[in-house]
mmCIF file of C-alpha atoms in Angstrom:
data_model
loop_
_atom_site.group_PDB
_atom_site.id
_atom_site.type_symbol
_atom_site.label_atom_id
_atom_site.label_comp_id
_atom_site.label_asym_id
_atom_site.label_seq_id
_atom_site.Cartn_x
_atom_site.Cartn_y
_atom_site.Cartn_z
ATOM 1 C CA UNK T 19 0.000 0.000 0.000
ATOM 2 C CA UNK T 20 1.510 3.225 1.275
ATOM 3 C CA UNK T 21 5.084 1.838 1.443
ATOM 4 C CA UNK T 22 4.906 0.805 -2.212
ATOM 5 C CA UNK T 23 3.659 4.245 -3.262
ATOM 6 C CA UNK T 24 6.456 5.925 -1.249
ATOM 7 C CA UNK T 25 9.043 3.632 -2.845
ATOM 8 C CA UNK T 26 7.780 4.359 -6.343
ATOM 9 C CA UNK T 27 7.917 8.106 -5.627
ATOM 10 C CA UNK T 28 11.297 8.139 -3.826
ATOM 11 C CA UNK T 29 13.335 5.623 -5.815
ATOM 12 C CA UNK T 30 13.725 7.645 -9.037
ATOM 13 C CA UNK T 31 15.082 10.560 -6.987
ATOM 14 C CA UNK T 32 17.498 8.562 -4.816
ATOM 15 C CA UNK T 33 18.982 6.103 -7.308
ATOM 16 C CA UNK T 34 20.378 8.476 -9.955
ATOM 17 C CA UNK T 35 22.484 10.435 -7.470
ATOM 18 C CA UNK T 36 23.669 7.324 -5.636
ATOM 19 C CA UNK T 37 24.597 5.643 -8.907
ATOM 20 C CA UNK T 38 26.425 8.751 -10.119
ATOM 21 C CA UNK T 39 28.558 8.904 -6.990
ATOM 22 C CA UNK T 40 29.205 5.182 -7.137
ATOM 23 C CA UNK T 41 30.142 5.327 -10.804
ATOM 24 C CA UNK T 42 32.951 7.752 -10.085
ATOM 25 C CA UNK T 43 34.146 5.587 -7.183
ATOM 26 C CA UNK T 44 33.934 2.498 -9.381
ATOM 27 C CA UNK T 45 35.831 4.123 -12.238
ATOM 28 C CA UNK T 46 38.799 4.733 -9.987
ATOM 29 C CA UNK T 47 39.360 1.294 -8.536
ATOM 30 C CA UNK T 48 37.059 -0.775 -6.392
ATOM 31 C CA UNK T 49 35.307 -3.685 -8.009
ATOM 32 C CA UNK T 50 32.171 -3.703 -5.891
ATOM 33 C CA UNK T 51 31.125 -0.452 -4.178
ATOM 34 C CA UNK T 52 28.044 0.253 -2.100
ATOM 35 C CA UNK T 53 26.523 3.735 -2.075
ATOM 36 C CA UNK T 54 24.498 5.139 0.783
ATOM 37 C CA UNK T 55 22.052 8.026 0.358
ATOM 38 C CA UNK T 56 21.411 9.626 3.748
ATOM 39 C CA UNK T 57 18.110 10.995 5.003
ATOM 40 C CA UNK T 58 16.983 11.884 8.509
ATOM 41 C CA UNK T 59 13.298 11.276 7.831
ATOM 42 C CA UNK T 60 13.354 8.130 5.684
ATOM 43 C CA UNK T 61 16.559 6.364 6.724
ATOM 44 C CA UNK T 62 19.310 5.146 4.415
ATOM 45 C CA UNK T 63 18.947 3.958 0.831
ATOM 46 C CA UNK T 64 21.705 1.630 -0.364
ATOM 47 C CA UNK T 65 22.803 0.532 -3.841
ATOM 48 C CA UNK T 66 25.420 -2.154 -4.576
ATOM 49 C CA UNK T 67 27.201 -2.284 -7.930
ATOM 50 C CA UNK T 68 29.051 -5.293 -9.330
ATOM 51 C CA UNK T 69 32.290 -5.419 -11.331
ATOM 52 C CA UNK T 70 30.367 -4.468 -14.491
ATOM 53 C CA UNK T 71 28.924 -1.390 -12.708
ATOM 54 C CA UNK T 72 25.430 -2.885 -12.801
ATOM 55 C CA UNK T 73 23.048 -2.508 -9.867
ATOM 56 C CA UNK T 74 22.884 -5.893 -8.167
ATOM 57 C CA UNK T 75 21.218 -5.050 -4.889
ATOM 58 C CA UNK T 76 19.242 -2.235 -3.279
ATOM 59 C CA UNK T 77 18.036 -1.661 0.260
ATOM 60 C CA UNK T 78 15.522 1.008 1.214
ATOM 61 C CA UNK T 79 14.890 2.847 4.447
ATOM 62 C CA UNK T 80 17.627 1.131 6.461
ATOM 63 C CA UNK T 81 18.231 2.458 9.967
ATOM 64 C CA UNK T 82 21.804 3.196 11.055
ATOM 65 C CA UNK T 83 21.506 0.573 13.814
ATOM 66 C CA UNK T 84 21.073 -2.124 11.142
ATOM 67 C CA UNK T 85 23.833 -0.884 8.841
ATOM 68 C CA UNK T 86 26.864 -2.590 10.445
ATOM 69 C CA UNK T 87 25.391 -6.075 10.046
ATOM 70 C CA UNK T 88 24.209 -5.346 6.518
ATOM 71 C CA UNK T 89 27.660 -4.088 5.458
ATOM 72 C CA UNK T 90 29.408 -7.032 7.121
ATOM 73 C CA UNK T 91 27.148 -9.441 5.205
ATOM 74 C CA UNK T 92 27.440 -7.761 1.794
ATOM 75 C CA UNK T 93 30.488 -8.484 -0.402
ATOM 76 C CA UNK T 94 31.658 -4.948 -1.177
ATOM 77 C CA UNK T 95 35.101 -3.401 -1.120
ATOM 78 C CA UNK T 96 34.274 0.281 -0.553
ATOM 79 C CA UNK T 97 31.434 2.200 1.131
ATOM 80 C CA UNK T 98 30.479 5.570 -0.430
ATOM 81 C CA UNK T 99 28.338 7.742 1.866
ATOM 82 C CA UNK T 100 26.515 10.931 0.807
ATOM 83 C CA UNK T 101 27.372 12.786 4.005
ATOM 84 C CA UNK T 102 30.299 14.415 5.726
ATOM 85 C CA UNK T 103 32.076 12.017 8.100
ATOM 86 C CA UNK T 104 32.437 14.697 10.788
ATOM 87 C CA UNK T 105 31.812 18.340 11.628
ATOM 88 C CA UNK T 106 33.867 21.130 10.103
ATOM 89 C CA UNK T 107 36.950 22.316 11.938
ATOM 90 C CA UNK T 108 36.559 26.044 11.270
ATOM 91 C CA UNK T 109 33.996 28.359 9.696
ATOM 92 C CA UNK T 110 30.659 27.475 8.150
ATOM 93 C CA UNK T 111 31.962 24.987 5.576
ATOM 94 C CA UNK T 112 34.879 22.743 4.698
ATOM 95 C CA UNK T 113 37.465 23.394 1.993
ATOM 96 C CA UNK T 114 35.928 20.768 -0.315
ATOM 97 C CA UNK T 115 32.501 22.403 -0.054
ATOM 98 C CA UNK T 116 33.952 25.837 -0.840
ATOM 99 C CA UNK T 117 35.858 24.439 -3.832
ATOM 100 C CA UNK T 118 32.697 22.830 -5.226
ATOM 101 C CA UNK T 119 30.851 26.147 -4.887
ATOM 102 C CA UNK T 120 33.675 27.868 -6.797
ATOM 103 C CA UNK T 121 32.820 25.532 -9.707
ATOM 104 C CA UNK T 122 29.140 26.431 -9.423
ATOM 105 C CA UNK T 123 28.211 23.128 -7.743
ATOM 106 C CA UNK T 124 25.982 23.460 -4.684
ATOM 107 C CA UNK T 125 27.132 21.670 -1.538
ATOM 108 C CA UNK T 126 25.720 22.217 1.941
ATOM 109 C CA UNK T 127 28.242 23.674 4.364
ATOM 110 C CA UNK T 128 29.318 21.533 7.304
ATOM 111 C CA UNK T 129 29.447 23.850 10.329
ATOM 112 C CA UNK T 130 32.114 23.841 13.006
ATOM 113 C CA UNK T 131 30.081 25.972 15.413
ATOM 114 C CA UNK T 132 28.175 23.649 17.803
ATOM 115 C CA UNK T 133 25.288 26.139 18.019
ATOM 116 C CA UNK T 134 24.795 26.015 14.239
ATOM 117 C CA UNK T 135 25.206 22.226 14.215
ATOM 118 C CA UNK T 136 22.297 21.970 16.694
ATOM 119 C CA UNK T 137 19.925 23.272 14.002
ATOM 120 C CA UNK T 138 17.425 20.585 12.893
ATOM 121 C CA UNK T 139 18.549 21.072 9.272
ATOM 122 C CA UNK T 140 21.764 19.205 10.129
ATOM 123 C CA UNK T 141 19.956 16.091 11.410
ATOM 124 C CA UNK T 142 20.760 14.362 8.096
ATOM 125 C CA UNK T 143 24.461 14.992 8.718
ATOM 126 C CA UNK T 144 24.187 13.411 12.165
ATOM 127 C CA UNK T 145 22.609 10.343 10.514
ATOM 128 C CA UNK T 146 25.431 10.294 7.959
ATOM 129 C CA UNK T 147 28.060 10.464 10.698
ATOM 130 C CA UNK T 148 26.385 7.481 12.374
ATOM 131 C CA UNK T 149 26.589 5.677 9.010
ATOM 132 C CA UNK T 150 30.357 6.277 9.012
ATOM 133 C CA UNK T 151 30.524 4.860 12.562
ATOM 134 C CA UNK T 152 28.560 1.775 11.451
ATOM 135 C CA UNK T 153 30.874 1.308 8.459
ATOM 136 C CA UNK T 154 33.880 1.487 10.807
ATOM 137 C CA UNK T 155 32.366 -1.242 12.980
ATOM 138 C CA UNK T 156 31.886 -3.364 9.831
ATOM 139 C CA UNK T 157 35.597 -3.009 8.998
ATOM 140 C CA UNK T 158 35.515 -0.013 6.636
ATOM 141 C CA UNK T 159 37.764 2.642 8.159
ATOM 142 C CA UNK T 160 37.278 6.259 7.170
ATOM 143 C CA UNK T 161 39.171 7.109 3.993
ATOM 144 C CA UNK T 162 42.101 9.458 4.585
ATOM 145 C CA UNK T 163 44.382 8.927 1.544
ATOM 146 C CA UNK T 164 45.747 6.255 -0.791
ATOM 147 C CA UNK T 165 43.722 3.342 -2.160
ATOM 148 C CA UNK T 166 39.996 3.449 -1.358
ATOM 149 C CA UNK T 167 39.500 -0.324 -1.126
ATOM 150 C CA UNK T 168 38.376 -1.330 2.368
ATOM 151 C CA UNK T 169 37.337 2.187 3.378
ATOM 152 C CA UNK T 170 34.268 4.363 3.817
ATOM 153 C CA UNK T 171 34.411 7.685 1.992
ATOM 154 C CA UNK T 172 32.287 10.743 1.452
ATOM 155 C CA UNK T 173 30.750 11.272 -1.976
ATOM 156 C CA UNK T 174 29.027 14.309 -3.424
ATOM 157 C CA UNK T 175 26.338 12.850 -5.717
ATOM 158 C CA UNK T 176 25.334 16.182 -7.232
ATOM 159 C CA UNK T 177 28.953 16.954 -8.071
ATOM 160 C CA UNK T 178 29.318 13.436 -9.493
ATOM 161 C CA UNK T 179 26.272 13.960 -11.722
ATOM 162 C CA UNK T 180 27.733 17.228 -13.000
ATOM 163 C CA UNK T 181 31.075 15.570 -13.799
ATOM 164 C CA UNK T 182 29.460 12.536 -15.473
ATOM 165 C CA UNK T 183 27.241 14.833 -17.532
ATOM 166 C CA UNK T 184 30.334 16.638 -18.781
ATOM 167 C CA UNK T 185 29.259 20.032 -17.438
#
């Protein structure tokens, strides 16, 4: 009933951006990535690609408490999450977000000020940060540098769509 209608409405909006972010990750190394679209109100939507970059598995409306077990039981080699892994360290946004804006690509700023971070708008970021914690528990440490295999990393789906579209 209602869940099916919600899925039919939401899926076309979530999948293209997840797939775009995953495609860029996949092009640069890992054989089997999983992408996670973050939402405070609906939970996490997940997409797994295979070595041919085809969608082989999707999961809808997953809660962060269930993510560690799901990641541990899914044969993937990188986790791509549409969220910052942590709060900014200074100012109202991070360097990456400012650089994207300089190219005309919108990216929400990740605040460093705890008072700004308390705003309900940032609830989705808190969910995303919990997704990074769950990935860590499943054996995917936060990406810092070098090869991405075996890590969890932040992706910017909108930026990925712009790049893939050749804009």
